[in-house]
Coordinates of C-alpha atoms and ligand atoms in Angstrom, one line a residue:
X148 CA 24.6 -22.9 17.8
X149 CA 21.5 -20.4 17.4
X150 CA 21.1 -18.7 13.7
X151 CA 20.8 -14.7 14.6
X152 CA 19.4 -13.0 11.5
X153 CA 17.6 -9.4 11.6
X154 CA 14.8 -8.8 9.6
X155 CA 14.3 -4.9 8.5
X156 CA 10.6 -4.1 8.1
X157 CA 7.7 -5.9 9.7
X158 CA 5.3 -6.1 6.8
X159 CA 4.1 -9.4 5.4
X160 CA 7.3 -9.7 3.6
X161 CA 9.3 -9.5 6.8
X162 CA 6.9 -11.1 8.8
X163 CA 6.7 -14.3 6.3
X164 CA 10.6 -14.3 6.0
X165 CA 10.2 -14.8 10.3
X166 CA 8.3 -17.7 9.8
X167 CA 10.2 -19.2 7.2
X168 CA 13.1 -18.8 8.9
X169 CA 12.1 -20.6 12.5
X170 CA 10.2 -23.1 9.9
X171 CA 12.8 -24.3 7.9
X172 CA 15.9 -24.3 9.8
X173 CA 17.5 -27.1 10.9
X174 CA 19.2 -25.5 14.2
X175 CA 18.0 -23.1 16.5
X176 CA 17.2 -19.3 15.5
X177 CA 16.6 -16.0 16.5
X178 CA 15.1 -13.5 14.9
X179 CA 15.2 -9.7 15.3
X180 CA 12.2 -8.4 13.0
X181 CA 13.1 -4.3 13.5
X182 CA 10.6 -1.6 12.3
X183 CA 10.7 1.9 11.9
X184 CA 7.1 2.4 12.8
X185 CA 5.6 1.5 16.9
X186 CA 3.3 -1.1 15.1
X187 CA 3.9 -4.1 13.0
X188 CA 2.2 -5.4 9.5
X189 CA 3.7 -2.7 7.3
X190 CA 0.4 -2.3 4.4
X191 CA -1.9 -4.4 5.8
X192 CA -1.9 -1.9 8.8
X193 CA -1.6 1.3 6.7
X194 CA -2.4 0.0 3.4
X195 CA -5.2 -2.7 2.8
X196 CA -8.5 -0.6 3.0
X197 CA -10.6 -0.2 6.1
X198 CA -13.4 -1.4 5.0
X199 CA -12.0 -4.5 3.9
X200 CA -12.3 -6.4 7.0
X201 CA -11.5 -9.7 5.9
X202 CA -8.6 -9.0 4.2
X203 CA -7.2 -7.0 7.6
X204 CA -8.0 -10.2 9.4
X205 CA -4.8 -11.1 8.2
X206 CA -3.1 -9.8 11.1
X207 CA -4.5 -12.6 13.4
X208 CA -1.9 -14.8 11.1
X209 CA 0.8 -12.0 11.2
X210 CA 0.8 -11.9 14.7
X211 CA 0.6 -15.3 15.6
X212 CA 4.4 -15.2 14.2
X213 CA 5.2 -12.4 16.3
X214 CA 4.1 -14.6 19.5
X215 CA 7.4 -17.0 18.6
X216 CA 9.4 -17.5 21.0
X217 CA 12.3 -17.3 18.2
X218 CA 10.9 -14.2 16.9
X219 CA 11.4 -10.7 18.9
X220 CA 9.3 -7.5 17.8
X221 CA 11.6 -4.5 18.0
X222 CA 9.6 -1.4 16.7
X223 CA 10.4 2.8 16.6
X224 CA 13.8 1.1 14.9
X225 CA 15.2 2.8 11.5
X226 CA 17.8 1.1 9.0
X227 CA 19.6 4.2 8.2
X228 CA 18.6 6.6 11.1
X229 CA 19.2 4.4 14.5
X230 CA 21.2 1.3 13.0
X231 CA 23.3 0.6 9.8
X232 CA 23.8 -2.1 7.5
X233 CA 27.7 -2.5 9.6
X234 CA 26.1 -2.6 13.0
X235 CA 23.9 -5.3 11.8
X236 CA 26.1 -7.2 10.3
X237 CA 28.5 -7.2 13.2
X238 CA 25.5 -8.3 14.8
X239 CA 24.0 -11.0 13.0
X240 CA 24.7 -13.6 10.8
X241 CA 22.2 -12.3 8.3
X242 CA 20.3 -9.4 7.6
X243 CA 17.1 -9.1 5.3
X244 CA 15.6 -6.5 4.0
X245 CA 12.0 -6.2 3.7
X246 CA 11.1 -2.5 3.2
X247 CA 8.6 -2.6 0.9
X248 CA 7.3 0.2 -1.1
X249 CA 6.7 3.6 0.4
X250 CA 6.6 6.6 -2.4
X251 CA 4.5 7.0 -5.4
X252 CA 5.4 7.0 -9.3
X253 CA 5.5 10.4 -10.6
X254 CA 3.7 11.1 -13.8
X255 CA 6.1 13.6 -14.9
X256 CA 3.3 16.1 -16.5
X257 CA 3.4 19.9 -15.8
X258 CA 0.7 21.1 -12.7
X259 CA 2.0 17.7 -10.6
X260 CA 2.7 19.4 -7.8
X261 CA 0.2 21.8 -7.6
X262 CA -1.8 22.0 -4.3
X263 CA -4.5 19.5 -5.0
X264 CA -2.3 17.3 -6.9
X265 CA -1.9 14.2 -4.8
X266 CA -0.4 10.9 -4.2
X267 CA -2.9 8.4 -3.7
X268 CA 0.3 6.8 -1.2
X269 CA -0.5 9.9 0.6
X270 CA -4.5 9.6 0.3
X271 CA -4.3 5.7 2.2
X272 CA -1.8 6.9 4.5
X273 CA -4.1 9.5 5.5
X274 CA -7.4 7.4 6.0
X275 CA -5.2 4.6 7.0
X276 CA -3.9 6.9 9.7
X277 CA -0.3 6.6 9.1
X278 CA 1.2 8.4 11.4
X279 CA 3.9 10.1 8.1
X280 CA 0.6 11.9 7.3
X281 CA -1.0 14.7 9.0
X282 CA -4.9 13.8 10.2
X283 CA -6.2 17.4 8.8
X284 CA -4.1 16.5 5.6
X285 CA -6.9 16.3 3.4
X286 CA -10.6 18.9 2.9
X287 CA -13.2 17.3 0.6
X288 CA -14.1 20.5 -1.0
X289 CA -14.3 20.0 -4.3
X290 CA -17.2 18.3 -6.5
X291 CA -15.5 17.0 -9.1
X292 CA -12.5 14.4 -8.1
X293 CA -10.3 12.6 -10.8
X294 CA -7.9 9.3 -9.7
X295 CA -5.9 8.3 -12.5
X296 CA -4.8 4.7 -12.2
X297 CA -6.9 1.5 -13.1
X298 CA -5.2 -0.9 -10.4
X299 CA -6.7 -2.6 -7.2
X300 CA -5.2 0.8 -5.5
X301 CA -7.8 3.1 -7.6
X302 CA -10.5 0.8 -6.7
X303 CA -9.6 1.8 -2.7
X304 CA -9.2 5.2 -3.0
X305 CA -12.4 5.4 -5.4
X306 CA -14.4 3.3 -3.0
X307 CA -13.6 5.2 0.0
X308 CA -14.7 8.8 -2.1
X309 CA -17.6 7.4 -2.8
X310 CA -18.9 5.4 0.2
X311 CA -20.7 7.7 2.8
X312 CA -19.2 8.5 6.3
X313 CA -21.8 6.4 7.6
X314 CA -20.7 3.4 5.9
X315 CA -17.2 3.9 7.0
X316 CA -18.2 4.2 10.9
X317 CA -17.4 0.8 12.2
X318 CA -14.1 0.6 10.7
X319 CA -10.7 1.5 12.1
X320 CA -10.5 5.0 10.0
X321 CA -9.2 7.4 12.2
X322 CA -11.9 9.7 13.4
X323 CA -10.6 12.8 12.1
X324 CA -10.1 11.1 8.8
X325 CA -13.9 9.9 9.1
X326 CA -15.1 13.4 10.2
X327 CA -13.4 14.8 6.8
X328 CA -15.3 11.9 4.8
X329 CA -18.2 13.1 5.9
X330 CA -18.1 16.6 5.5
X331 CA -17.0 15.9 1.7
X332 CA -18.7 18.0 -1.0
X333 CA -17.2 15.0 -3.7
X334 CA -19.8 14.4 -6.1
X335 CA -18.4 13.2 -9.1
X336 CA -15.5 10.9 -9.2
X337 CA -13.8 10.0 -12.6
X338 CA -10.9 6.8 -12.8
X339 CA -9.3 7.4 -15.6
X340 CA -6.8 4.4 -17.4
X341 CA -4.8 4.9 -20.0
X342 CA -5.3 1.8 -22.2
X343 CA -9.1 -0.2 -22.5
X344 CA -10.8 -2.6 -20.2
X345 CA -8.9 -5.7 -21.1
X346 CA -5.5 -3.9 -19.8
X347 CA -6.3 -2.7 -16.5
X348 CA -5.2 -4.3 -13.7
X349 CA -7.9 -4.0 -11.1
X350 CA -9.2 -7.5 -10.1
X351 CA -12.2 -9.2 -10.7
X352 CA -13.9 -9.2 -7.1
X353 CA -12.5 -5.5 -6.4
X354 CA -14.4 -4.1 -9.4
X355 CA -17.9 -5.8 -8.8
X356 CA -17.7 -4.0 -5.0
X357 CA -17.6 -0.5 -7.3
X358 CA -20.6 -1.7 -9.2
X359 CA -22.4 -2.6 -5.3
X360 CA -22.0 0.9 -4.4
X361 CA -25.2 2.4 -2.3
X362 CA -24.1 5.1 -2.3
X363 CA -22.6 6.3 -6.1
X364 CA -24.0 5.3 -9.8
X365 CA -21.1 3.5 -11.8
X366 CA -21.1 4.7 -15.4
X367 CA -19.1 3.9 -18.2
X368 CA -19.4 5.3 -22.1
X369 CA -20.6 2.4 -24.5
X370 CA -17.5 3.2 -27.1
X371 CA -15.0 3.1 -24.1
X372 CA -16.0 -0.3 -22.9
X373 CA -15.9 -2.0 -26.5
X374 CA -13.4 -4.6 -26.6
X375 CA -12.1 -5.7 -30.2
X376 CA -10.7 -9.4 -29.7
X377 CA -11.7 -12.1 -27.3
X378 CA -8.6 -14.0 -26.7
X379 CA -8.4 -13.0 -23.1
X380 CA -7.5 -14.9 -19.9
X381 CA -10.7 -15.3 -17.4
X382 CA -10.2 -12.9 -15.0
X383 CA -10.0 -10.1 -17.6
X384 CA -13.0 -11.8 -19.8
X385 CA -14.7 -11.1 -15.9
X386 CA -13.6 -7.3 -15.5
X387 CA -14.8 -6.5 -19.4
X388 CA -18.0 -8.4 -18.9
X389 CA -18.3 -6.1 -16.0
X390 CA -17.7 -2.9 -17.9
X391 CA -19.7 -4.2 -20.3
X392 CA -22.8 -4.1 -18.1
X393 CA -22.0 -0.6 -16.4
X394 CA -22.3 0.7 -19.9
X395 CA -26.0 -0.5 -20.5
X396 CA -27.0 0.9 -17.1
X397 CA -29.0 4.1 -16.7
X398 CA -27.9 6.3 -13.1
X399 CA -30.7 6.2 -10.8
X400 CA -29.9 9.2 -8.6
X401 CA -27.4 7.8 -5.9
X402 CA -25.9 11.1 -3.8
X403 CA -22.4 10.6 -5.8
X404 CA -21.8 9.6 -9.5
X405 CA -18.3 7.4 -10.9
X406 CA -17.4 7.7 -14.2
X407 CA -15.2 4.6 -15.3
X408 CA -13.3 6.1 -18.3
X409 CA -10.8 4.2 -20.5
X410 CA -8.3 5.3 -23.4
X411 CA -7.4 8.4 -21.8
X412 CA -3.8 9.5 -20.8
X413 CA -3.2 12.8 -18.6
X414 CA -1.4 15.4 -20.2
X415 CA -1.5 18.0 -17.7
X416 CA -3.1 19.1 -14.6
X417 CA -4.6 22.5 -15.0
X418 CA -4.8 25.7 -12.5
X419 CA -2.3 28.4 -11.1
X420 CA -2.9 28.4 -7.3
X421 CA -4.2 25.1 -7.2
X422 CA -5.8 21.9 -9.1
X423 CA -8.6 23.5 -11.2
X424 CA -9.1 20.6 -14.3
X425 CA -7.2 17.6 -15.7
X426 CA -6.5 17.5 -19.3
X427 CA -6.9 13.8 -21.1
X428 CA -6.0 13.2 -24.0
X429 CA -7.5 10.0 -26.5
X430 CA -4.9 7.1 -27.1
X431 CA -4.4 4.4 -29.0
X432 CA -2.1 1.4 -28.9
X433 CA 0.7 1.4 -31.5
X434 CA 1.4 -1.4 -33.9
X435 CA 4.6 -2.0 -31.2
X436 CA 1.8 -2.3 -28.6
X437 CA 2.8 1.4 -27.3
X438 CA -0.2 3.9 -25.8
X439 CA 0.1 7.0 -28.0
X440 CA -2.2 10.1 -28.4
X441 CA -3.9 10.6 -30.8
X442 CA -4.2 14.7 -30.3
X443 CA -7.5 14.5 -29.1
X444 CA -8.3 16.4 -25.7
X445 CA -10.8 16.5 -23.3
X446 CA -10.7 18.2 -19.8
X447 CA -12.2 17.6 -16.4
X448 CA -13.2 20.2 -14.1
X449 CA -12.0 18.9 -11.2
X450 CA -10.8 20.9 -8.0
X451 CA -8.6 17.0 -6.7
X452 CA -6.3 15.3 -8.9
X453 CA -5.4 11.4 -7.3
X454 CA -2.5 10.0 -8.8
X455 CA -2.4 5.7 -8.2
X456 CA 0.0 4.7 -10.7
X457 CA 1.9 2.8 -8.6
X458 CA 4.4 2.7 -5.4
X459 CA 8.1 2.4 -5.8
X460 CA 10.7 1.8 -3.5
X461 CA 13.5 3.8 -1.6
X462 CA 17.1 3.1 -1.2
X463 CA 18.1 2.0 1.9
X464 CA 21.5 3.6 3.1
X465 CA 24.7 1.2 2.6
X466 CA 22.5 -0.7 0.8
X467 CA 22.8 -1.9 -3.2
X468 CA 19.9 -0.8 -5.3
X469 CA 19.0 -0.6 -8.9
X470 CA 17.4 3.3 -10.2
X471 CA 16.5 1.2 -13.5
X472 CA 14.3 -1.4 -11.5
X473 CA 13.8 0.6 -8.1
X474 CA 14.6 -2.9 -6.3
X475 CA 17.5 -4.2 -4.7
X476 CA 19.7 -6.7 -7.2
X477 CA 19.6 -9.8 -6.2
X478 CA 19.3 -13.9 -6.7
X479 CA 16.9 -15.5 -5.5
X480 CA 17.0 -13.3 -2.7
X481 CA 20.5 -13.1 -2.2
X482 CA 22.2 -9.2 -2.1
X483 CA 25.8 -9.8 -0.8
X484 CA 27.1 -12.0 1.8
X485 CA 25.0 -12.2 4.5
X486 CA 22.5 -9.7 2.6
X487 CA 19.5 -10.4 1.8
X488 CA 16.0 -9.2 0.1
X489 CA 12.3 -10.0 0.7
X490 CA 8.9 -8.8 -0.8
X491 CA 8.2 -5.7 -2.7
X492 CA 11.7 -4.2 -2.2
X493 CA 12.7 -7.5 -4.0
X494 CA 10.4 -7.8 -6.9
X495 CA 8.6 -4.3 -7.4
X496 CA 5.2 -2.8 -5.8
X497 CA 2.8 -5.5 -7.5
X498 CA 1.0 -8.5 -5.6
X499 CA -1.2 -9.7 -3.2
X500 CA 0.1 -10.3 0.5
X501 CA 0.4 -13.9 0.2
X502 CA 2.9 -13.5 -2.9
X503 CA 5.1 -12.3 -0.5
X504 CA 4.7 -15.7 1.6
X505 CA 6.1 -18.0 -1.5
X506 CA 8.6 -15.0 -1.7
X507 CA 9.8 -15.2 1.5
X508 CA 10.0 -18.9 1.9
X509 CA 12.4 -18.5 -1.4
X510 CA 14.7 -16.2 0.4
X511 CA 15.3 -18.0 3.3
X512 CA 15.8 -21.3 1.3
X513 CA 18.8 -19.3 -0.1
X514 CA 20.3 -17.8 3.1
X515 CA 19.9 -21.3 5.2
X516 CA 21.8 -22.8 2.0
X517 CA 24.5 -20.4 2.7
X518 CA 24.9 -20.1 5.9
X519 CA 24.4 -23.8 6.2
X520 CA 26.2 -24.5 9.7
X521 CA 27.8 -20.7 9.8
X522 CA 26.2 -19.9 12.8
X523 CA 28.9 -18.0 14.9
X524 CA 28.5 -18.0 18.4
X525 CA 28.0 -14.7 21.0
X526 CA 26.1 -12.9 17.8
X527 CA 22.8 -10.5 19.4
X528 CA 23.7 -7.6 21.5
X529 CA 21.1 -5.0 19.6
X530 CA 20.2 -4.3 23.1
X531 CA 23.0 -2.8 23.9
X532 CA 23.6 -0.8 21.1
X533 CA 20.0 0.9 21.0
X534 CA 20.7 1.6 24.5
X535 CA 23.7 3.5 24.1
X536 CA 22.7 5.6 21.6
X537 CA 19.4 6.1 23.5
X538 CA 17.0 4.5 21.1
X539 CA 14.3 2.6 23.6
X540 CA 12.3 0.0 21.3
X541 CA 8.7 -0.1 20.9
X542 CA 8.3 -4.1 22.1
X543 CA 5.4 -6.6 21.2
X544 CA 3.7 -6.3 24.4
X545 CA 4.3 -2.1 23.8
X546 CA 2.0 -2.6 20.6
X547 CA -0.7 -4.9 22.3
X548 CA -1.3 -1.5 24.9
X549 CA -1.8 0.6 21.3
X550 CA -3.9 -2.4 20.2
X551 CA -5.7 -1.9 23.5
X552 CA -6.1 1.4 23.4
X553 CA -7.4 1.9 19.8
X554 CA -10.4 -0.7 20.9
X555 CA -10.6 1.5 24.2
X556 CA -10.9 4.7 21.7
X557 CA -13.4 3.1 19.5
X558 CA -15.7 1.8 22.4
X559 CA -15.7 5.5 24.0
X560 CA -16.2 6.8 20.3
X561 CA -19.4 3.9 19.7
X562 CA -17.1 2.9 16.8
X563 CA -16.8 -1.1 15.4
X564 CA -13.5 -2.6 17.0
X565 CA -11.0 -0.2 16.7
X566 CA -10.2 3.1 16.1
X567 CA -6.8 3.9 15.2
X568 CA -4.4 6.2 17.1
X569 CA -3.0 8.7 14.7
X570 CA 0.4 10.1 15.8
X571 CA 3.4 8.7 17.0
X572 CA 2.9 10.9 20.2
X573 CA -0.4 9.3 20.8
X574 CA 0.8 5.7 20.1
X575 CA 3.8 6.3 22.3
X576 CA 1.5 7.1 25.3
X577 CA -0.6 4.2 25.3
X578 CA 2.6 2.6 26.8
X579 CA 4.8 5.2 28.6
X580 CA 1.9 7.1 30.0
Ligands
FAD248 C1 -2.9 0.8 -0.7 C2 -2.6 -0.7 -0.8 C3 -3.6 -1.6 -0.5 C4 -3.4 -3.0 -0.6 N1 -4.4 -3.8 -0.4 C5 -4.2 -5.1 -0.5 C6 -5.3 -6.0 -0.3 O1 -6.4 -5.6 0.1 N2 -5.1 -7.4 -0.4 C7 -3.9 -7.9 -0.7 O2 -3.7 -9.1 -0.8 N3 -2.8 -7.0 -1.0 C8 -3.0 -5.7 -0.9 N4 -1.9 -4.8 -1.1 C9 -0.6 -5.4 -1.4 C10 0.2 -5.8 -0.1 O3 -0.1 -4.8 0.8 C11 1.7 -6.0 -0.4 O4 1.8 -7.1 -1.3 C12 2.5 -6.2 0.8 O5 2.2 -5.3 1.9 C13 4.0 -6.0 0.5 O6 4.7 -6.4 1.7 P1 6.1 -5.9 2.1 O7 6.4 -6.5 3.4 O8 7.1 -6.0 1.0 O9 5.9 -4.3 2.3 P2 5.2 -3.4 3.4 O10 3.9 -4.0 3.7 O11 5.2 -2.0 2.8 O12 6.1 -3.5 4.7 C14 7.3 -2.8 4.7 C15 7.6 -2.4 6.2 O13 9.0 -1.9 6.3 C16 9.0 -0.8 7.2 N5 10.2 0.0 6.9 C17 10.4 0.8 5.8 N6 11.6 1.4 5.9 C18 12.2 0.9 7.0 C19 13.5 1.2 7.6 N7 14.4 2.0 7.0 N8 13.8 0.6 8.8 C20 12.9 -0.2 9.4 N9 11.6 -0.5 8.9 C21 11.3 0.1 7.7 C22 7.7 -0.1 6.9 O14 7.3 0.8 8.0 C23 6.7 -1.3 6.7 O15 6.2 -1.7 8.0 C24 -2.1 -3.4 -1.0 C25 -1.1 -2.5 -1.3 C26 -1.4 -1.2 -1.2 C27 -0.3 -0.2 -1.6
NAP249 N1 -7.7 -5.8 -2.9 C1 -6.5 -6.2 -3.3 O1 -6.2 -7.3 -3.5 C2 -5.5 -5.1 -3.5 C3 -5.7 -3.8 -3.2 C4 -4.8 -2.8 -3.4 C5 -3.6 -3.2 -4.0 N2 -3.3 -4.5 -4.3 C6 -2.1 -4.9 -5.1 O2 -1.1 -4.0 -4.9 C7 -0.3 -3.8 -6.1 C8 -0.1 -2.3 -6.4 O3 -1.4 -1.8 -6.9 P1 -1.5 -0.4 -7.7 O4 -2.9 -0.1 -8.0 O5 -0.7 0.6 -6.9 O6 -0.6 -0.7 -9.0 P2 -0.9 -1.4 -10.4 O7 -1.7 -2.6 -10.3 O8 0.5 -1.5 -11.1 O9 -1.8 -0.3 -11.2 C9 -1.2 0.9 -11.6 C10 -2.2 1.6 -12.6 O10 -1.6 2.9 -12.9 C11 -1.5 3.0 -14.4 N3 -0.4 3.9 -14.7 C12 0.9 3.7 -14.5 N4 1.6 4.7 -15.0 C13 0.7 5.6 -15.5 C14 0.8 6.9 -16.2 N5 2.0 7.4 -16.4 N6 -0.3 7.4 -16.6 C15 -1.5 6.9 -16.5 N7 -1.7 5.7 -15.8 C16 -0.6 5.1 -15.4 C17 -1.4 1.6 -14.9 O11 -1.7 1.6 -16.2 P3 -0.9 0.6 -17.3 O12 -1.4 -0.8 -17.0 O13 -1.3 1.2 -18.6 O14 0.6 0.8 -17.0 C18 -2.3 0.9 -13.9 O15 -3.6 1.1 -14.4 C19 -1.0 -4.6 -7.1 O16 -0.4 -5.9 -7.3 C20 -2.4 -4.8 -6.6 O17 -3.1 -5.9 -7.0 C21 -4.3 -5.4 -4.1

């Protein structure tokens, strides 16, 4: 008898869990992976940055899942809008959910919302050309640019302020988005982390590329990159060896300037009608290992205010989730009977995309353990169901005509590979003209 199982979201969470699923079970299966957006691979579509090639490349392994004959791409799909956790269930004979991450932290400091304020989720989505986020989103007209955050995400959204346009042309950045970059009047940028070089959580390789920059001088205060202690595994001896260095060099008058600042912690974002300066103030750790201020402030007179302090996850309707963790409760990936969890929606926003392939394969070791032989028979019938409520899913060969397309736009546009389609409108007609 053939396992049915529906898989919500089609990131590398969802995507893995596919696999793991046709790989490791012992009878036949079917697999429904159902996406909200037309196009599948969740961040490493409308995430990882553009002009990380290599990393994108990933979707040649993504898709080669999706080409499966057990594994069926239903996109333009919502858990919670077109389906719910009861019609799946009544479905299937297991569901998993692998939503992933989509909002930002809040800082919870007055001026947050001000105009000018913004989530770096919303930043990526916009250069990533997620179709949640208006392509005239964002102006460059400010000089002066602070992104508070030290993780890999910071790095991105610092890298891509600081490249020029030029350098960005042959990769998949929507051309609006591009146009914007180049029109940008950025020329200071300032990351900001709240504890010293030895905390942050940018990687090794990701911090070198700021310091390869052609196009912006990396600086960093001598007293800000001193490090007491030495204790400290490799990749963080690499990252304050790094610092290190970017403290002893001079500038030597690249167009754009970042200033790599540690111990600082934002108090407030300043301005009435909009961002007009971010004030910092010193920390310290605390005997208990706690940041704490030590009433020391310093402002930036910055017109953009990037806050990457991390993603969090959303409920999903019908669905059990802890506010404490923002995650779904669970064992080893097991929710409730016949629920299950994969990825970031599982363990929080942090990892690489092949964290979430070990992840996956641990979830669907627990679900084939309990549905071991549970099969039932006549299970399937989504069609049906999307049909009579009038829902017409995007399919896999749907999404090779947007693949086709974006490579169509780039080649009239004299742009690398692809150019992405922003819009669901424009997505939608490169296969229902
Ligand atoms: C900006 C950014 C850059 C990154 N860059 C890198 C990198 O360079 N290298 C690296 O190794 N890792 C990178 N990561 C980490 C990596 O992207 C994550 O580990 C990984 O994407 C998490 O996978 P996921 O499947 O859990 O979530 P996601 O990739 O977010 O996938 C979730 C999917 O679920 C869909 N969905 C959401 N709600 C619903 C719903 N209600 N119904 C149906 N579908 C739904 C979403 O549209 C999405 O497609 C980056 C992360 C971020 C935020
Ligand atoms: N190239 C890549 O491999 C790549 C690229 C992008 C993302 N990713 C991965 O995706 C995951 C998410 O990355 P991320 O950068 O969003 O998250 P992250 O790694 O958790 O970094 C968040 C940063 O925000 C800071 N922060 C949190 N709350 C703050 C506050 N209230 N005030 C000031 N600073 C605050 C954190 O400082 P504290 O440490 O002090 O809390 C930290 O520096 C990570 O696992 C990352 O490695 C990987």
């Amino acid at each position: 008898m053939t396992l049915h199982v529906a898989v919500i979201g089609s990131g590398p969470a969802g995507i893995y869990t596919a696999e793991a699923l046709v790989k490791q079970s012992s009878e036949p299966v079917a697999v429904d992976v159902i996406e909200r957006l037309p196009t599948p691979y969740g961040l490493v579509r409308y995430g990882v940055a553009p002009d990380h090639t290599s990393i994108k490349s990933i979707a040649n392994y993504l898709r080669k899942v999706l080409e499966l004959p057990e594994v069926r791409f239903l996109g333009g799909v919502t858990l919670g809008r077109d389906v719910s956790v009861e019609d799946l269930l009544g479905l299937y004979d297991a569901v998993v959910y692998c939503t992933g991450a989509m909002v930002d932290r809040r800082l919870g400091i007055p001026g947050e919302d001000l105009p000018g304020s913004v989530a770096a989720t919303d930043f990526v989505n916009w250069y990533c050309g997620h179709p949640d986020v208006d392509p005239g989103r964002f102006t460059l007209d400010t000089s002066e640019v602070a992104v508070i955050g030290v993780g890999n995400v910071a790095v991105d959204v610092v890298r891509m302020l600081a490249k020029a346009a030029d350098e960005l042309r042959s990769t998949d950045v929507p051309h609006e988005a591009l146009q914007r970059l180049g029109e940008s009047e950025v020329k200071a940028i300032h990351m900001v982390g709240r504890r010293g070089p030895e905390h942050a959580k940018f990687t090794l390789k990701e911090l070198r590329e700021l310091g390869e920059l052609a196009n912006a001088d990396v600086c960093v205060r001598p007293d800000e990159a001193a490090v007491l202690g030495g204790d400290f595994p490799r990749q963080v001896q690499g990252n304050i060896k790094v610092v290190r260095e970017w403290a002893a060099r001079e500038p030597v008058g690249r167009p754009r300037r970042l200033d790599v600042r540690f111990w600082l912690r934002p108090v407030e974002i300043l301005g009435t009608e909009r961002v007009e300066g971010l004030k910092l103030e010193r920390t310290r750790l605390a005997e208990d290992g706690r940041v704490v201020g030590t009433g020391q402030f310093e402002t930036l007179p910055v017109g953009m205010v990037l806050r990457s302090v991390g993603y969090q996850s959303v409920p999903l309707p019908g669905v059990p989730f802890s506010e404490k963790t923002m995650t779904v409760p669970n064992e080893a990936g097991r929710v409730r009977d016949r629920e299950y969890v994969a990825g970031w929606l599982k363990r929080g926003p942090t990892g690489v995309i092949g964290t979430n392939k070990s992840d996956a394969a641990e979830t669907v070791r627990t679900l084939l353990a309990d549905l071991d032989g549970g099969a039932r028979a006549g299970s399937g019938g989504i069609d049906t169901l999307l049909a009579e409520r009038g829902v017409r899913p995007v399919s896999y060969d749907d999404w090779l005509a947007i693949e086709a397309a974006e490579a169509e736009l780039a080649r009239s546009l004299d742009r690398g590979e692809r150019v992405k389609l922003v819009g669901l409108e424009a997505m939608l007609r490169a296969f229902r003209p």
